[in-house]
Amino acid sequence: MENQQNNEGKKRVSAVLIAALVLLLGLTGYFAYQNFSLQKQLKQCFDSSTADAKEATAKNDSLTMDFKNLSGRYDSLSSVYTDLDSLFNAEKERLAKLEDELKKFNSGQTGGMSYGSIKKEYVLLKARQEDYLKQIDLLKEENRKLTLENIDIKSDLQVEKDNNEALNKKVDNLNSKIQTGAVLSIAFIKADAIQVKSGNEISVTKARKTDKLRCCFTVSKNTLAAAGYKDFYLRVIDPSGTVIQNDANLGGSGEIKIKEGTTVSYTTKASVLYENENVETCVYTYGKSKNYDKGNYKFEIFYENQKVASTSIALK
């Protein structure tokens, strides 16, 4: 009986020990599972935080690069459009301040702008720059059109200028022809030696009988020439090649410049009243000594600085 009770006691102890062991193993497994689950959750949180940190860093780096790109574009624009330099510098200052705000945010400083506000301000600055670029493109296109129009206008002006020059040349040629056509000409010229006897003038051929020389000429009718007194200059050259000089009390002699630019002496001047009709006149020469040598005498008539007629006589 006693042995039976001891066996039952041992069985009860063994059952308790087995139950305790089972409970201990269950608790160990449970805590091991909880630990594994906690580690897994911690790892997931760490990985998520790391990913978020990497993503945030990438966003910040991207935004910082965007700031630099905008600023660099303004540098390029300033070098090309110097007149807008002050405007572009103001925009670059705004970008610099926004970049400082991003640095404050990344360093965890308080009192600054939020990341969302920084991003929003950046979008506005970028949109403004794009608007500037569009305006510049529009201005460039307008300038191109104006340049083409200016070229067309210059071309038209050059054509008008060429036409005007051609017209002026025609006018000048016409004026020249009119002036040439308006020049009076000599239709007839005759010279002879004169002897004065008993108040009468007698034409002679001998030098010793000559008292003066006479040159008569006819001015032709020219309707293009203006009426009025016209000055004709008579130049008489004696056999020795000397220009005969009239006595001072008879009008005297002088000099004129001819078209060739040279100066020539004349014997006497005759002012002829021209009234758009043929007009005849005679001019006389009086030498101081009134002694004429034998030989040839040449007579030349000048009008408006050019020689218009000539003739000669020979005295025996």
C-alpha atoms as a printed R data frame, in Angstrom:
    type eleno elety resid chain resno      x       y        z
1   ATOM     1    CA   MET     A     1  0.000   0.000    0.000
2   ATOM     2    CA   GLU     A     2  2.790   2.292    0.930
3   ATOM     3    CA   ASN     A     3  4.629   1.472   -2.301
4   ATOM     4    CA   GLN     A     4  1.540   2.211   -4.271
5   ATOM     5    CA   GLN     A     5  1.251   5.636   -2.653
6   ATOM     6    CA   ASN     A     6  4.928   6.377   -3.388
7   ATOM     7    CA   ASN     A     7  4.461   5.507   -7.026
8   ATOM     8    CA   GLU     A     8  1.417   7.722   -7.317
9   ATOM     9    CA   GLY     A     9  3.337  10.575   -5.667
10  ATOM    10    CA   LYS     A    10  6.188  10.188   -8.114
11  ATOM    11    CA   LYS     A    11  3.740  10.137  -10.979
12  ATOM    12    CA   ARG     A    12  2.183  13.383   -9.771
13  ATOM    13    CA   VAL     A    13  5.612  15.028   -9.440
14  ATOM    14    CA   SER     A    14  6.611  13.832  -12.885
15  ATOM    15    CA   ALA     A    15  3.380  15.207  -14.321
16  ATOM    16    CA   VAL     A    16  3.986  18.548  -12.661
17  ATOM    17    CA   LEU     A    17  7.578  18.645  -13.913
18  ATOM    18    CA   ILE     A    18  6.493  17.739  -17.433
19  ATOM    19    CA   ALA     A    19  3.775  20.426  -17.360
20  ATOM    20    CA   ALA     A    20  6.248  22.972  -16.074
21  ATOM    21    CA   LEU     A    21  8.762  21.986  -18.753
22  ATOM    22    CA   VAL     A    22  6.111  22.270  -21.452
23  ATOM    23    CA   LEU     A    23  5.081  25.657  -20.099
24  ATOM    24    CA   LEU     A    24  8.697  26.817  -20.003
25  ATOM    25    CA   LEU     A    25  9.292  25.665  -23.579
26  ATOM    26    CA   GLY     A    26  6.107  27.401  -24.675
27  ATOM    27    CA   LEU     A    27  7.082  30.623  -22.978
28  ATOM    28    CA   THR     A    28 10.586  30.413  -24.474
29  ATOM    29    CA   GLY     A    29  9.122  29.912  -27.946
30  ATOM    30    CA   TYR     A    30  6.674  32.712  -27.424
31  ATOM    31    CA   PHE     A    31  9.298  35.181  -26.300
32  ATOM    32    CA   ALA     A    32 11.619  34.073  -29.112
33  ATOM    33    CA   TYR     A    33  8.844  34.708  -31.621
34  ATOM    34    CA   GLN     A    34  8.047  38.106  -30.078
35  ATOM    35    CA   ASN     A    35 11.715  39.023  -30.195
36  ATOM    36    CA   PHE     A    36 12.005  37.969  -33.834
37  ATOM    37    CA   SER     A    37  8.855  39.888  -34.716
38  ATOM    38    CA   LEU     A    38 10.130  42.981  -32.879
39  ATOM    39    CA   GLN     A    39 13.509  42.813  -34.631
40  ATOM    40    CA   LYS     A    40 11.736  42.453  -37.949
41  ATOM    41    CA   GLN     A    41  9.594  45.483  -37.221
42  ATOM    42    CA   LEU     A    42 12.629  47.460  -36.083
43  ATOM    43    CA   LYS     A    43 14.473  46.512  -39.283
44  ATOM    44    CA   GLN     A    44 11.508  47.551  -41.395
45  ATOM    45    CA   CYS     A    45 11.315  50.862  -39.576
46  ATOM    46    CA   PHE     A    46 15.049  51.388  -40.024
47  ATOM    47    CA   ASP     A    47 14.913  50.501  -43.720
48  ATOM    48    CA   SER     A    48 11.928  52.786  -44.187
49  ATOM    49    CA   SER     A    49 13.651  55.633  -42.375
50  ATOM    50    CA   THR     A    50 16.812  55.109  -44.410
51  ATOM    51    CA   ALA     A    51 14.801  55.079  -47.639
52  ATOM    52    CA   ASP     A    52 12.941  58.203  -46.577
53  ATOM    53    CA   ALA     A    53 16.220  59.878  -45.687
54  ATOM    54    CA   LYS     A    54 17.734  58.916  -49.031
55  ATOM    55    CA   GLU     A    55 14.643  60.141  -50.864
56  ATOM    56    CA   ALA     A    56 14.684  63.431  -48.953
57  ATOM    57    CA   THR     A    57 18.403  63.848  -49.664
58  ATOM    58    CA   ALA     A    58 17.819  63.138  -53.343
59  ATOM    59    CA   LYS     A    59 14.985  65.681  -53.418
60  ATOM    60    CA   ASN     A    60 17.129  68.293  -51.710
61  ATOM    61    CA   ASP     A    61 20.056  67.623  -54.055
62  ATOM    62    CA   SER     A    62 17.727  67.845  -57.052
63  ATOM    63    CA   LEU     A    63 16.234  71.106  -55.820
64  ATOM    64    CA   THR     A    64 19.681  72.538  -55.119
65  ATOM    65    CA   MET     A    65 20.730  71.617  -58.669
66  ATOM    66    CA   ASP     A    66 17.566  73.270  -59.991
67  ATOM    67    CA   PHE     A    67 18.542  76.473  -58.142
68  ATOM    68    CA   LYS     A    68 22.005  76.409  -59.713
69  ATOM    69    CA   ASN     A    69 20.545  75.778  -63.173
70  ATOM    70    CA   LEU     A    70 18.219  78.767  -62.878
71  ATOM    71    CA   SER     A    71 21.024  80.984  -61.606
72  ATOM    72    CA   GLY     A    72 23.387  79.821  -64.375
73  ATOM    73    CA   ARG     A    73 20.759  80.564  -66.998
74  ATOM    74    CA   TYR     A    74 20.412  84.106  -65.644
75  ATOM    75    CA   ASP     A    75 24.214  84.490  -65.881
76  ATOM    76    CA   SER     A    76 24.040  83.552  -69.562
77  ATOM    77    CA   LEU     A    77 21.155  85.934  -70.176
78  ATOM    78    CA   SER     A    78 22.989  88.800  -68.417
79  ATOM    79    CA   SER     A    79 26.006  88.376  -70.686
80  ATOM    80    CA   VAL     A    80 23.802  88.609  -73.788
81  ATOM    81    CA   TYR     A    81 21.171  91.128  -72.710
82  ATOM    82    CA   THR     A    82 23.207  93.626  -70.683
83  ATOM    83    CA   ASP     A    83 20.337  96.121  -70.580
84  ATOM    84    CA   LEU     A    84 18.336  93.612  -68.472
85  ATOM    85    CA   ASP     A    85 21.220  92.874  -66.100
86  ATOM    86    CA   SER     A    86 19.558  94.544  -63.078
87  ATOM    87    CA   LEU     A    87 16.382  92.483  -63.565
88  ATOM    88    CA   PHE     A    88 18.278  89.217  -63.825
89  ATOM    89    CA   ASN     A    89 20.414  90.033  -60.763
90  ATOM    90    CA   ALA     A    90 17.256  90.613  -58.706
91  ATOM    91    CA   GLU     A    91 15.982  87.152  -59.681
92  ATOM    92    CA   LYS     A    92 19.363  85.606  -58.790
93  ATOM    93    CA   GLU     A    93 19.162  87.214  -55.345
94  ATOM    94    CA   ARG     A    94 15.747  85.619  -54.792
95  ATOM    95    CA   LEU     A    95 17.193  82.231  -55.782
96  ATOM    96    CA   ALA     A    96 20.119  82.671  -53.384
97  ATOM    97    CA   LYS     A    97 17.780  83.448  -50.461
98  ATOM    98    CA   LEU     A    98 15.639  80.414  -51.306
99  ATOM    99    CA   GLU     A    99 18.741  78.210  -51.418
100 ATOM   100    CA   ASP     A   100 19.709  79.486  -47.947
101 ATOM   101    CA   GLU     A   101 16.230  78.520  -46.702
102 ATOM   102    CA   LEU     A   102 16.759  74.994  -48.061
103 ATOM   103    CA   LYS     A   103 20.094  74.719  -46.226
104 ATOM   104    CA   LYS     A   104 18.404  75.809  -42.992
105 ATOM   105    CA   PHE     A   105 15.691  73.200  -43.499
106 ATOM   106    CA   ASN     A   106 18.239  70.445  -44.155
107 ATOM   107    CA   SER     A   107 20.218  71.356  -41.030
108 ATOM   108    CA   GLY     A   108 17.054  71.211  -38.907
109 ATOM   109    CA   GLN     A   109 16.991  74.890  -37.957
110 ATOM   110    CA   THR     A   110 13.657  76.232  -36.756
111 ATOM   111    CA   GLY     A   111 11.902  79.417  -37.819
112 ATOM   112    CA   GLY     A   112 12.618  78.949  -41.533
113 ATOM   113    CA   MET     A   113 10.464  77.995  -44.470
114 ATOM   114    CA   SER     A   114  9.020  74.525  -44.832
115 ATOM   115    CA   TYR     A   115 10.144  72.262  -47.640
116 ATOM   116    CA   GLY     A   116  6.736  72.611  -49.303
117 ATOM   117    CA   SER     A   117  6.979  76.425  -49.195
118 ATOM   118    CA   ILE     A   118 10.502  76.339  -50.618
119 ATOM   119    CA   LYS     A   119  9.386  74.053  -53.434
120 ATOM   120    CA   LYS     A   120  6.375  76.284  -54.158
121 ATOM   121    CA   GLU     A   121  8.531  79.433  -54.287
122 ATOM   122    CA   TYR     A   122 10.987  77.668  -56.593
123 ATOM   123    CA   VAL     A   123  8.156  76.736  -58.981
124 ATOM   124    CA   LEU     A   124  7.117  80.420  -59.117
125 ATOM   125    CA   LEU     A   125 10.682  81.573  -59.812
126 ATOM   126    CA   LYS     A   126 11.093  78.975  -62.541
127 ATOM   127    CA   ALA     A   127  7.769  79.978  -64.140
128 ATOM   128    CA   ARG     A   128  8.882  83.615  -64.088
129 ATOM   129    CA   GLN     A   129 12.148  82.764  -65.795
130 ATOM   130    CA   GLU     A   130 10.311  80.797  -68.472
131 ATOM   131    CA   ASP     A   131  8.059  83.819  -68.986
132 ATOM   132    CA   TYR     A   132 11.152  86.038  -69.398
133 ATOM   133    CA   LEU     A   133 12.520  83.630  -71.993
134 ATOM   134    CA   LYS     A   134  9.223  83.674  -73.900
135 ATOM   135    CA   GLN     A   135  9.196  87.477  -73.848
136 ATOM   136    CA   ILE     A   136 12.795  87.542  -75.083
137 ATOM   137    CA   ASP     A   137 11.929  85.128  -77.899
138 ATOM   138    CA   LEU     A   138  8.979  87.337  -78.865
139 ATOM   139    CA   LEU     A   139 11.212  90.420  -78.839
140 ATOM   140    CA   LYS     A   140 13.821  88.619  -80.927
141 ATOM   141    CA   GLU     A   141 11.155  87.667  -83.458
142 ATOM   142    CA   GLU     A   142  9.843  91.239  -83.548
143 ATOM   143    CA   ASN     A   143 13.397  92.483  -83.971
144 ATOM   144    CA   ARG     A   144 13.931  90.027  -86.825
145 ATOM   145    CA   LYS     A   145 10.771  91.282  -88.532
146 ATOM   146    CA   LEU     A   146 11.783  94.908  -87.971
147 ATOM   147    CA   THR     A   147 15.232  94.149  -89.360
148 ATOM   148    CA   LEU     A   148 13.692  92.632  -92.494
149 ATOM   149    CA   GLU     A   149 11.354  95.616  -92.807
150 ATOM   150    CA   ASN     A   150 14.310  97.962  -92.322
151 ATOM   151    CA   ILE     A   151 16.215  96.133  -95.046
152 ATOM   152    CA   ASP     A   152 13.204  96.474  -97.348
153 ATOM   153    CA   ILE     A   153 12.881 100.166  -96.486
154 ATOM   154    CA   LYS     A   154 16.600 100.733  -97.055
155 ATOM   155    CA   SER     A   155 16.323  98.881 -100.348
156 ATOM   156    CA   ASP     A   156 13.345 101.031 -101.355
157 ATOM   157    CA   LEU     A   157 15.186 104.166 -100.233
158 ATOM   158    CA   GLN     A   158 18.228 103.126 -102.230
159 ATOM   159    CA   VAL     A   159 16.035 102.598 -105.292
160 ATOM   160    CA   GLU     A   160 14.483 106.032 -104.735
161 ATOM   161    CA   LYS     A   161 17.933 107.501 -104.196
162 ATOM   162    CA   ASP     A   162 19.206 105.913 -107.411
163 ATOM   163    CA   ASN     A   163 16.119 107.152 -109.266
164 ATOM   164    CA   ASN     A   164 16.589 110.605 -107.788
165 ATOM   165    CA   GLU     A   165 20.257 110.659 -108.764
166 ATOM   166    CA   ALA     A   166 19.353 109.516 -112.271
167 ATOM   167    CA   LEU     A   167 16.685 112.230 -112.444
168 ATOM   168    CA   ASN     A   168 19.153 114.835 -111.178
169 ATOM   169    CA   LYS     A   169 21.620 113.751 -113.838
170 ATOM   170    CA   LYS     A   170 18.923 114.126 -116.469
171 ATOM   171    CA   VAL     A   171 18.081 117.569 -115.095
172 ATOM   172    CA   ASP     A   172 21.753 118.522 -115.039
173 ATOM   173    CA   ASN     A   173 22.182 117.274 -118.580
174 ATOM   174    CA   LEU     A   174 19.084 119.176 -119.638
175 ATOM   175    CA   ASN     A   175 20.286 122.330 -117.891
176 ATOM   176    CA   SER     A   176 23.671 121.887 -119.488
177 ATOM   177    CA   LYS     A   177 22.044 121.517 -122.887
178 ATOM   178    CA   ILE     A   178 19.871 124.554 -122.214
179 ATOM   179    CA   GLN     A   179 22.882 126.561 -121.093
180 ATOM   180    CA   THR     A   180 24.828 125.353 -124.094
181 ATOM   181    CA   GLY     A   181 21.917 126.114 -126.340
182 ATOM   182    CA   ALA     A   182 21.498 129.527 -124.730
183 ATOM   183    CA   VAL     A   183 25.071 130.599 -125.502
184 ATOM   184    CA   LEU     A   184 25.183 133.319 -128.093
185 ATOM   185    CA   SER     A   185 27.143 132.634 -131.236
186 ATOM   186    CA   ILE     A   186 28.724 134.785 -133.917
187 ATOM   187    CA   ALA     A   187 27.153 134.374 -137.359
188 ATOM   188    CA   PHE     A   188 29.459 136.741 -139.216
189 ATOM   189    CA   ILE     A   189 32.842 138.403 -138.524
190 ATOM   190    CA   LYS     A   190 34.926 140.731 -140.658
191 ATOM   191    CA   ALA     A   191 37.998 142.871 -139.893
192 ATOM   192    CA   ASP     A   192 39.680 145.669 -141.840
193 ATOM   193    CA   ALA     A   193 42.031 148.636 -141.511
194 ATOM   194    CA   ILE     A   194 40.538 152.126 -141.449
195 ATOM   195    CA   GLN     A   195 41.933 155.462 -142.576
196 ATOM   196    CA   VAL     A   196 40.152 158.564 -141.311
197 ATOM   197    CA   LYS     A   197 40.118 161.289 -143.971
198 ATOM   198    CA   SER     A   198 38.039 164.453 -143.781
199 ATOM   199    CA   GLY     A   199 35.904 162.776 -141.083
200 ATOM   200    CA   ASN     A   200 35.165 159.806 -143.271
201 ATOM   201    CA   GLU     A   201 36.266 156.220 -142.660
202 ATOM   202    CA   ILE     A   202 37.967 154.555 -145.610
203 ATOM   203    CA   SER     A   203 38.947 150.881 -145.679
204 ATOM   204    CA   VAL     A   204 42.628 150.464 -146.647
205 ATOM   205    CA   THR     A   205 45.137 147.659 -146.948
206 ATOM   206    CA   LYS     A   206 48.390 149.515 -146.363
207 ATOM   207    CA   ALA     A   207 49.893 149.787 -142.904
208 ATOM   208    CA   ARG     A   208 51.193 153.352 -143.351
209 ATOM   209    CA   LYS     A   209 47.690 154.620 -144.146
210 ATOM   210    CA   THR     A   210 46.000 152.810 -141.245
211 ATOM   211    CA   ASP     A   211 44.667 154.938 -138.399
212 ATOM   212    CA   LYS     A   212 42.733 152.217 -136.596
213 ATOM   213    CA   LEU     A   213 41.519 148.676 -136.954
214 ATOM   214    CA   ARG     A   214 37.894 147.667 -137.083
215 ATOM   215    CA   CYS     A   215 36.165 144.357 -136.341
216 ATOM   216    CA   CYS     A   216 32.487 143.941 -137.197
217 ATOM   217    CA   PHE     A   217 30.432 140.887 -136.213
218 ATOM   218    CA   THR     A   218 26.840 139.694 -136.110
219 ATOM   219    CA   VAL     A   219 25.391 138.047 -132.971
220 ATOM   220    CA   SER     A   220 22.989 135.281 -134.003
221 ATOM   221    CA   LYS     A   221 19.376 135.110 -132.866
222 ATOM   222    CA   ASN     A   222 18.825 132.626 -130.046
223 ATOM   223    CA   THR     A   223 15.417 132.397 -128.345
224 ATOM   224    CA   LEU     A   224 16.905 130.467 -125.407
225 ATOM   225    CA   ALA     A   225 19.217 133.331 -124.489
226 ATOM   226    CA   ALA     A   226 17.956 136.002 -122.121
227 ATOM   227    CA   ALA     A   227 17.683 139.498 -123.563
228 ATOM   228    CA   GLY     A   228 19.898 142.290 -122.234
229 ATOM   229    CA   TYR     A   229 23.413 143.668 -122.531
230 ATOM   230    CA   LYS     A   230 26.023 141.072 -123.406
231 ATOM   231    CA   ASP     A   231 29.753 141.666 -122.994
232 ATOM   232    CA   PHE     A   232 32.002 140.655 -125.871
233 ATOM   233    CA   TYR     A   233 35.792 140.974 -125.637
234 ATOM   234    CA   LEU     A   234 37.955 141.701 -128.706
235 ATOM   235    CA   ARG     A   235 41.543 140.536 -128.663
236 ATOM   236    CA   VAL     A   236 43.782 141.840 -131.505
237 ATOM   237    CA   ILE     A   237 47.286 140.433 -131.928
238 ATOM   238    CA   ASP     A   238 49.788 142.366 -134.081
239 ATOM   239    CA   PRO     A   239 52.417 140.792 -136.388
240 ATOM   240    CA   SER     A   240 54.932 140.614 -133.503
241 ATOM   241    CA   GLY     A   241 52.517 138.555 -131.394
242 ATOM   242    CA   THR     A   242 51.701 141.399 -129.006
243 ATOM   243    CA   VAL     A   243 48.131 142.090 -127.921
244 ATOM   244    CA   ILE     A   244 47.238 145.638 -128.942
245 ATOM   245    CA   GLN     A   245 46.251 147.780 -125.945
246 ATOM   246    CA   ASN     A   246 43.615 150.445 -126.392
247 ATOM   247    CA   ASP     A   247 44.290 153.907 -125.055
248 ATOM   248    CA   ALA     A   248 42.901 154.416 -121.562
249 ATOM   249    CA   ASN     A   249 40.760 157.350 -122.644
250 ATOM   250    CA   LEU     A   250 39.120 155.074 -125.203
251 ATOM   251    CA   GLY     A   251 37.990 152.420 -122.761
252 ATOM   252    CA   GLY     A   252 41.293 150.745 -122.116
253 ATOM   253    CA   SER     A   253 42.132 147.075 -122.116
254 ATOM   254    CA   GLY     A   254 42.145 144.313 -119.490
255 ATOM   255    CA   GLU     A   255 42.306 140.625 -118.734
256 ATOM   256    CA   ILE     A   256 39.770 137.782 -118.570
257 ATOM   257    CA   LYS     A   257 39.907 134.169 -117.429
258 ATOM   258    CA   ILE     A   258 38.889 131.624 -120.001
259 ATOM   259    CA   LYS     A   259 37.473 128.141 -119.343
260 ATOM   260    CA   GLU     A   260 40.871 126.496 -119.542
261 ATOM   261    CA   GLY     A   261 41.756 128.382 -116.357
262 ATOM   262    CA   THR     A   262 44.303 130.668 -117.985
263 ATOM   263    CA   THR     A   263 44.234 134.454 -118.073
264 ATOM   264    CA   VAL     A   264 44.385 136.298 -121.404
265 ATOM   265    CA   SER     A   265 44.621 139.976 -122.255
266 ATOM   266    CA   TYR     A   266 41.989 141.641 -124.391
267 ATOM   267    CA   THR     A   267 42.143 144.796 -126.479
268 ATOM   268    CA   THR     A   268 38.673 146.237 -125.850
269 ATOM   269    CA   LYS     A   269 35.239 145.328 -124.560
270 ATOM   270    CA   ALA     A   270 31.933 145.831 -126.369
271 ATOM   271    CA   SER     A   271 28.580 145.741 -124.507
272 ATOM   272    CA   VAL     A   272 25.966 144.695 -127.023
273 ATOM   273    CA   LEU     A   273 22.214 145.095 -126.404
274 ATOM   274    CA   TYR     A   274 20.722 141.762 -127.362
275 ATOM   275    CA   GLU     A   275 16.942 141.473 -127.830
276 ATOM   276    CA   ASN     A   276 16.544 137.939 -129.168
277 ATOM   277    CA   GLU     A   277 17.227 139.074 -132.710
278 ATOM   278    CA   ASN     A   278 20.334 139.219 -134.904
279 ATOM   279    CA   VAL     A   279 22.378 142.228 -133.876
280 ATOM   280    CA   GLU     A   280 25.390 143.737 -135.678
281 ATOM   281    CA   THR     A   281 28.167 145.733 -134.013
282 ATOM   282    CA   CYS     A   282 31.621 147.074 -134.813
283 ATOM   283    CA   VAL     A   283 34.556 147.483 -132.457
284 ATOM   284    CA   TYR     A   284 37.623 149.673 -133.050
285 ATOM   285    CA   THR     A   285 41.187 149.505 -131.855
286 ATOM   286    CA   TYR     A   286 43.403 152.526 -131.235
287 ATOM   287    CA   GLY     A   287 47.061 152.008 -130.585
288 ATOM   288    CA   LYS     A   288 48.993 154.627 -128.655
289 ATOM   289    CA   SER     A   289 51.361 155.395 -131.455
290 ATOM   290    CA   LYS     A   290 48.789 154.743 -134.151
291 ATOM   291    CA   ASN     A   291 51.606 153.397 -136.251
292 ATOM   292    CA   TYR     A   292 50.741 149.939 -137.561
293 ATOM   293    CA   ASP     A   293 53.382 147.577 -138.925
294 ATOM   294    CA   LYS     A   294 53.087 145.494 -142.014
295 ATOM   295    CA   GLY     A   295 52.021 141.895 -141.518
296 ATOM   296    CA   ASN     A   296 49.159 139.742 -140.296
297 ATOM   297    CA   TYR     A   297 46.743 140.879 -137.568
298 ATOM   298    CA   LYS     A   298 44.652 138.284 -135.791
299 ATOM   299    CA   PHE     A   299 41.225 139.134 -134.322
300 ATOM   300    CA   GLU     A   300 39.593 136.939 -131.619
301 ATOM   301    CA   ILE     A   301 36.205 137.452 -129.923
302 ATOM   302    CA   PHE     A   302 35.478 136.029 -126.450
303 ATOM   303    CA   TYR     A   303 32.049 135.603 -124.841
304 ATOM   304    CA   GLU     A   304 31.362 134.037 -121.437
305 ATOM   305    CA   ASN     A   305 35.007 133.013 -120.991
306 ATOM   306    CA   GLN     A   306 35.388 131.210 -124.282
307 ATOM   307    CA   LYS     A   307 36.456 132.132 -127.794
308 ATOM   308    CA   VAL     A   308 33.454 132.279 -130.120
309 ATOM   309    CA   ALA     A   309 34.931 133.692 -133.360
310 ATOM   310    CA   SER     A   310 38.186 134.713 -135.043
311 ATOM   311    CA   THR     A   311 39.528 136.190 -138.285
312 ATOM   312    CA   SER     A   312 42.631 137.939 -139.605
313 ATOM   313    CA   ILE     A   313 43.842 140.548 -142.097
314 ATOM   314    CA   ALA     A   314 47.190 141.346 -143.727
315 ATOM   315    CA   LEU     A   315 48.517 144.879 -144.065
316 ATOM   316    CA   LYS     A   316 51.006 145.704 -146.763
